[in-house]
């Protein structure tokens, strides 16, 4: 675990090794997570108004990926520095179109009517 810098960046939990992962806070106070899969480290930055809720896939506002072939995944300082640098290269995630919940509700209503009629 690293201490917060004056800018606000900090990693609250980190696991190093070939499957390095963890979570923390960006300079502007947003939560982020990172994980290594194969030779790629992926960072997800979440929306600012999460509060105490556990973020989900819909809460991701930016993401970044990079190859980890040139860093020591067994060294906590190397992983922390790599994540800090990668945060600055995060690209905003386009917002998804609103789902048509009426279609799903109507299908479920019909299925329910058929089950009730049995």
PDB file of C-alpha atoms in Angstrom:
ATOM      1  CA  UNK A   1       0.000   0.000   0.000  1.00  0.00           C
ATOM      2  CA  UNK A   2       1.326   3.437  -0.883  1.00  0.00           C
ATOM      3  CA  UNK A   3       0.758   6.747   0.851  1.00  0.00           C
ATOM      4  CA  UNK A   4      -1.175   9.519  -0.817  1.00  0.00           C
ATOM      5  CA  UNK A   5       0.915  12.112  -2.575  1.00  0.00           C
ATOM      6  CA  UNK A   6       0.124  15.813  -2.320  1.00  0.00           C
ATOM      7  CA  UNK A   7      -1.617  15.533  -5.687  1.00  0.00           C
ATOM      8  CA  UNK A   8      -4.057  12.911  -4.332  1.00  0.00           C
ATOM      9  CA  UNK A   9      -2.862   9.818  -6.215  1.00  0.00           C
ATOM     10  CA  UNK A  10      -2.740   6.690  -4.122  1.00  0.00           C
ATOM     11  CA  UNK A  11      -2.990   2.934  -4.353  1.00  0.00           C
ATOM     12  CA  UNK A  12      -5.091   1.456  -1.565  1.00  0.00           C
ATOM     13  CA  UNK A  13      -4.420  -2.204  -2.340  1.00  0.00           C
ATOM     14  CA  UNK A  14      -1.860  -3.829  -4.613  1.00  0.00           C
ATOM     15  CA  UNK A  15      -0.861  -7.393  -5.388  1.00  0.00           C
ATOM     16  CA  UNK A  16       2.299  -7.860  -7.421  1.00  0.00           C
ATOM     17  CA  UNK A  17       3.451 -10.722  -9.579  1.00  0.00           C
ATOM     18  CA  UNK A  18       2.386 -12.075 -12.950  1.00  0.00           C
ATOM     19  CA  UNK A  19      -1.269 -11.325 -12.118  1.00  0.00           C
ATOM     20  CA  UNK A  20      -0.715  -7.888 -10.573  1.00  0.00           C
ATOM     21  CA  UNK A  21      -3.914  -6.103  -9.601  1.00  0.00           C
ATOM     22  CA  UNK A  22      -5.256  -3.515  -7.209  1.00  0.00           C
ATOM     23  CA  UNK A  23      -7.225  -0.329  -6.742  1.00  0.00           C
ATOM     24  CA  UNK A  24      -6.749   3.256  -5.677  1.00  0.00           C
ATOM     25  CA  UNK A  25      -7.596   6.908  -6.259  1.00  0.00           C
ATOM     26  CA  UNK A  26      -6.607   9.222  -9.112  1.00  0.00           C
ATOM     27  CA  UNK A  27      -5.232  12.749  -8.718  1.00  0.00           C
ATOM     28  CA  UNK A  28      -8.748  14.176  -8.920  1.00  0.00           C
ATOM     29  CA  UNK A  29     -10.237  11.741  -6.397  1.00  0.00           C
ATOM     30  CA  UNK A  30     -11.900   9.184  -8.672  1.00  0.00           C
ATOM     31  CA  UNK A  31     -11.600   5.482  -7.930  1.00  0.00           C
ATOM     32  CA  UNK A  32      -9.678   3.219 -10.300  1.00  0.00           C
ATOM     33  CA  UNK A  33      -8.805  -0.444 -10.574  1.00  0.00           C
ATOM     34  CA  UNK A  34      -6.079  -2.223 -12.488  1.00  0.00           C
ATOM     35  CA  UNK A  35      -5.304  -5.802 -13.387  1.00  0.00           C
ATOM     36  CA  UNK A  36      -2.835  -7.715 -15.482  1.00  0.00           C
ATOM     37  CA  UNK A  37      -4.097 -10.303 -17.925  1.00  0.00           C
ATOM     38  CA  UNK A  38      -1.519 -12.074 -20.060  1.00  0.00           C
ATOM     39  CA  UNK A  39       1.038  -9.341 -20.860  1.00  0.00           C
ATOM     40  CA  UNK A  40      -1.389  -6.397 -20.684  1.00  0.00           C
ATOM     41  CA  UNK A  41      -2.207  -4.171 -17.738  1.00  0.00           C
ATOM     42  CA  UNK A  42      -5.661  -2.578 -17.925  1.00  0.00           C
ATOM     43  CA  UNK A  43      -6.790   0.405 -15.844  1.00  0.00           C
ATOM     44  CA  UNK A  44     -10.459   1.343 -15.368  1.00  0.00           C
ATOM     45  CA  UNK A  45     -11.327   4.766 -13.969  1.00  0.00           C
ATOM     46  CA  UNK A  46     -14.789   5.102 -12.429  1.00  0.00           C
ATOM     47  CA  UNK A  47     -17.220   8.021 -12.253  1.00  0.00           C
ATOM     48  CA  UNK A  48     -16.675  10.555  -9.487  1.00  0.00           C
ATOM     49  CA  UNK A  49     -20.039  10.267  -7.713  1.00  0.00           C
ATOM     50  CA  UNK A  50     -19.793   6.621  -6.629  1.00  0.00           C
ATOM     51  CA  UNK A  51     -19.789   7.262  -2.895  1.00  0.00           C
ATOM     52  CA  UNK A  52     -19.418   3.989  -0.998  1.00  0.00           C
ATOM     53  CA  UNK A  53     -20.981   1.755  -3.656  1.00  0.00           C
ATOM     54  CA  UNK A  54     -18.988  -0.938  -5.388  1.00  0.00           C
ATOM     55  CA  UNK A  55     -18.434   0.150  -8.999  1.00  0.00           C
ATOM     56  CA  UNK A  56     -19.710  -1.914 -11.878  1.00  0.00           C
ATOM     57  CA  UNK A  57     -19.009  -2.037 -15.592  1.00  0.00           C
ATOM     58  CA  UNK A  58     -21.527   0.775 -16.218  1.00  0.00           C
ATOM     59  CA  UNK A  59     -19.560   3.083 -13.897  1.00  0.00           C
ATOM     60  CA  UNK A  60     -16.359   3.055 -16.009  1.00  0.00           C
ATOM     61  CA  UNK A  61     -15.691   6.492 -17.529  1.00  0.00           C
ATOM     62  CA  UNK A  62     -12.167   5.927 -18.909  1.00  0.00           C
ATOM     63  CA  UNK A  63      -9.812   3.056 -19.602  1.00  0.00           C
ATOM     64  CA  UNK A  64      -6.195   2.498 -20.600  1.00  0.00           C
ATOM     65  CA  UNK A  65      -4.102  -0.521 -21.573  1.00  0.00           C
ATOM     66  CA  UNK A  66      -0.381  -1.137 -22.010  1.00  0.00           C
ATOM     67  CA  UNK A  67       2.015  -4.033 -22.385  1.00  0.00           C
ATOM     68  CA  UNK A  68       3.936  -4.953 -19.224  1.00  0.00           C
ATOM     69  CA  UNK A  69       6.884  -6.621 -20.920  1.00  0.00           C
ATOM     70  CA  UNK A  70       9.317  -3.877 -19.857  1.00  0.00           C
ATOM     71  CA  UNK A  71       8.491  -3.614 -16.140  1.00  0.00           C
ATOM     72  CA  UNK A  72       9.171  -5.801 -13.124  1.00  0.00           C
ATOM     73  CA  UNK A  73       5.747  -7.079 -12.055  1.00  0.00           C
ATOM     74  CA  UNK A  74       7.293  -8.389  -8.838  1.00  0.00           C
ATOM     75  CA  UNK A  75       8.305  -4.895  -7.673  1.00  0.00           C
ATOM     76  CA  UNK A  76       5.549  -2.838  -6.038  1.00  0.00           C
ATOM     77  CA  UNK A  77       7.238   0.466  -6.877  1.00  0.00           C
ATOM     78  CA  UNK A  78       7.527  -0.432 -10.575  1.00  0.00           C
ATOM     79  CA  UNK A  79       3.874  -1.439 -10.809  1.00  0.00           C
ATOM     80  CA  UNK A  80       2.773   1.701  -8.931  1.00  0.00           C
ATOM     81  CA  UNK A  81       4.782   3.989 -11.223  1.00  0.00           C
ATOM     82  CA  UNK A  82       3.496   2.171 -14.313  1.00  0.00           C
ATOM     83  CA  UNK A  83      -0.123   2.547 -13.172  1.00  0.00           C
ATOM     84  CA  UNK A  84       0.402   6.241 -12.311  1.00  0.00           C
ATOM     85  CA  UNK A  85       1.815   6.887 -15.784  1.00  0.00           C
ATOM     86  CA  UNK A  86      -0.916   4.851 -17.472  1.00  0.00           C
ATOM     87  CA  UNK A  87      -3.676   6.879 -15.766  1.00  0.00           C
ATOM     88  CA  UNK A  88      -2.628   9.917 -17.801  1.00  0.00           C
ATOM     89  CA  UNK A  89      -3.216   7.977 -21.038  1.00  0.00           C
ATOM     90  CA  UNK A  90      -6.754   6.845 -20.193  1.00  0.00           C
ATOM     91  CA  UNK A  91      -9.287   7.325 -22.966  1.00  0.00           C
ATOM     92  CA  UNK A  92     -12.939   8.189 -22.181  1.00  0.00           C
ATOM     93  CA  UNK A  93     -15.378   5.351 -22.694  1.00  0.00           C
ATOM     94  CA  UNK A  94     -18.343   6.253 -24.908  1.00  0.00           C
ATOM     95  CA  UNK A  95     -21.623   6.158 -23.026  1.00  0.00           C
ATOM     96  CA  UNK A  96     -23.908   3.320 -23.948  1.00  0.00           C
ATOM     97  CA  UNK A  97     -27.234   4.000 -25.577  1.00  0.00           C
ATOM     98  CA  UNK A  98     -30.150   3.656 -23.168  1.00  0.00           C
ATOM     99  CA  UNK A  99     -31.562   0.165 -23.180  1.00  0.00           C
ATOM    100  CA  UNK A 100     -35.074  -0.531 -24.315  1.00  0.00           C
ATOM    101  CA  UNK A 101     -36.421  -1.906 -21.050  1.00  0.00           C
ATOM    102  CA  UNK A 102     -39.998  -1.956 -22.317  1.00  0.00           C
ATOM    103  CA  UNK A 103     -39.197  -4.813 -24.705  1.00  0.00           C
ATOM    104  CA  UNK A 104     -37.654  -6.892 -21.940  1.00  0.00           C
ATOM    105  CA  UNK A 105     -40.529  -6.152 -19.572  1.00  0.00           C
ATOM    106  CA  UNK A 106     -43.128  -7.063 -22.181  1.00  0.00           C
ATOM    107  CA  UNK A 107     -41.405 -10.382 -22.928  1.00  0.00           C
ATOM    108  CA  UNK A 108     -41.145 -11.199 -19.232  1.00  0.00           C
ATOM    109  CA  UNK A 109     -44.805 -10.260 -18.795  1.00  0.00           C
ATOM    110  CA  UNK A 110     -45.834 -12.638 -21.567  1.00  0.00           C
ATOM    111  CA  UNK A 111     -43.729 -15.458 -20.143  1.00  0.00           C
ATOM    112  CA  UNK A 112     -45.268 -14.848 -16.734  1.00  0.00           C
ATOM    113  CA  UNK A 113     -48.773 -14.982 -18.232  1.00  0.00           C
ATOM    114  CA  UNK A 114     -47.993 -18.308 -19.922  1.00  0.00           C
ATOM    115  CA  UNK A 115     -46.581 -19.778 -16.704  1.00  0.00           C
ATOM    116  CA  UNK A 116     -49.611 -18.559 -14.697  1.00  0.00           C
ATOM    117  CA  UNK A 117     -51.944 -20.126 -17.286  1.00  0.00           C
ATOM    118  CA  UNK A 118     -50.435 -23.587 -16.870  1.00  0.00           C
TER     119      UNK A 118
END
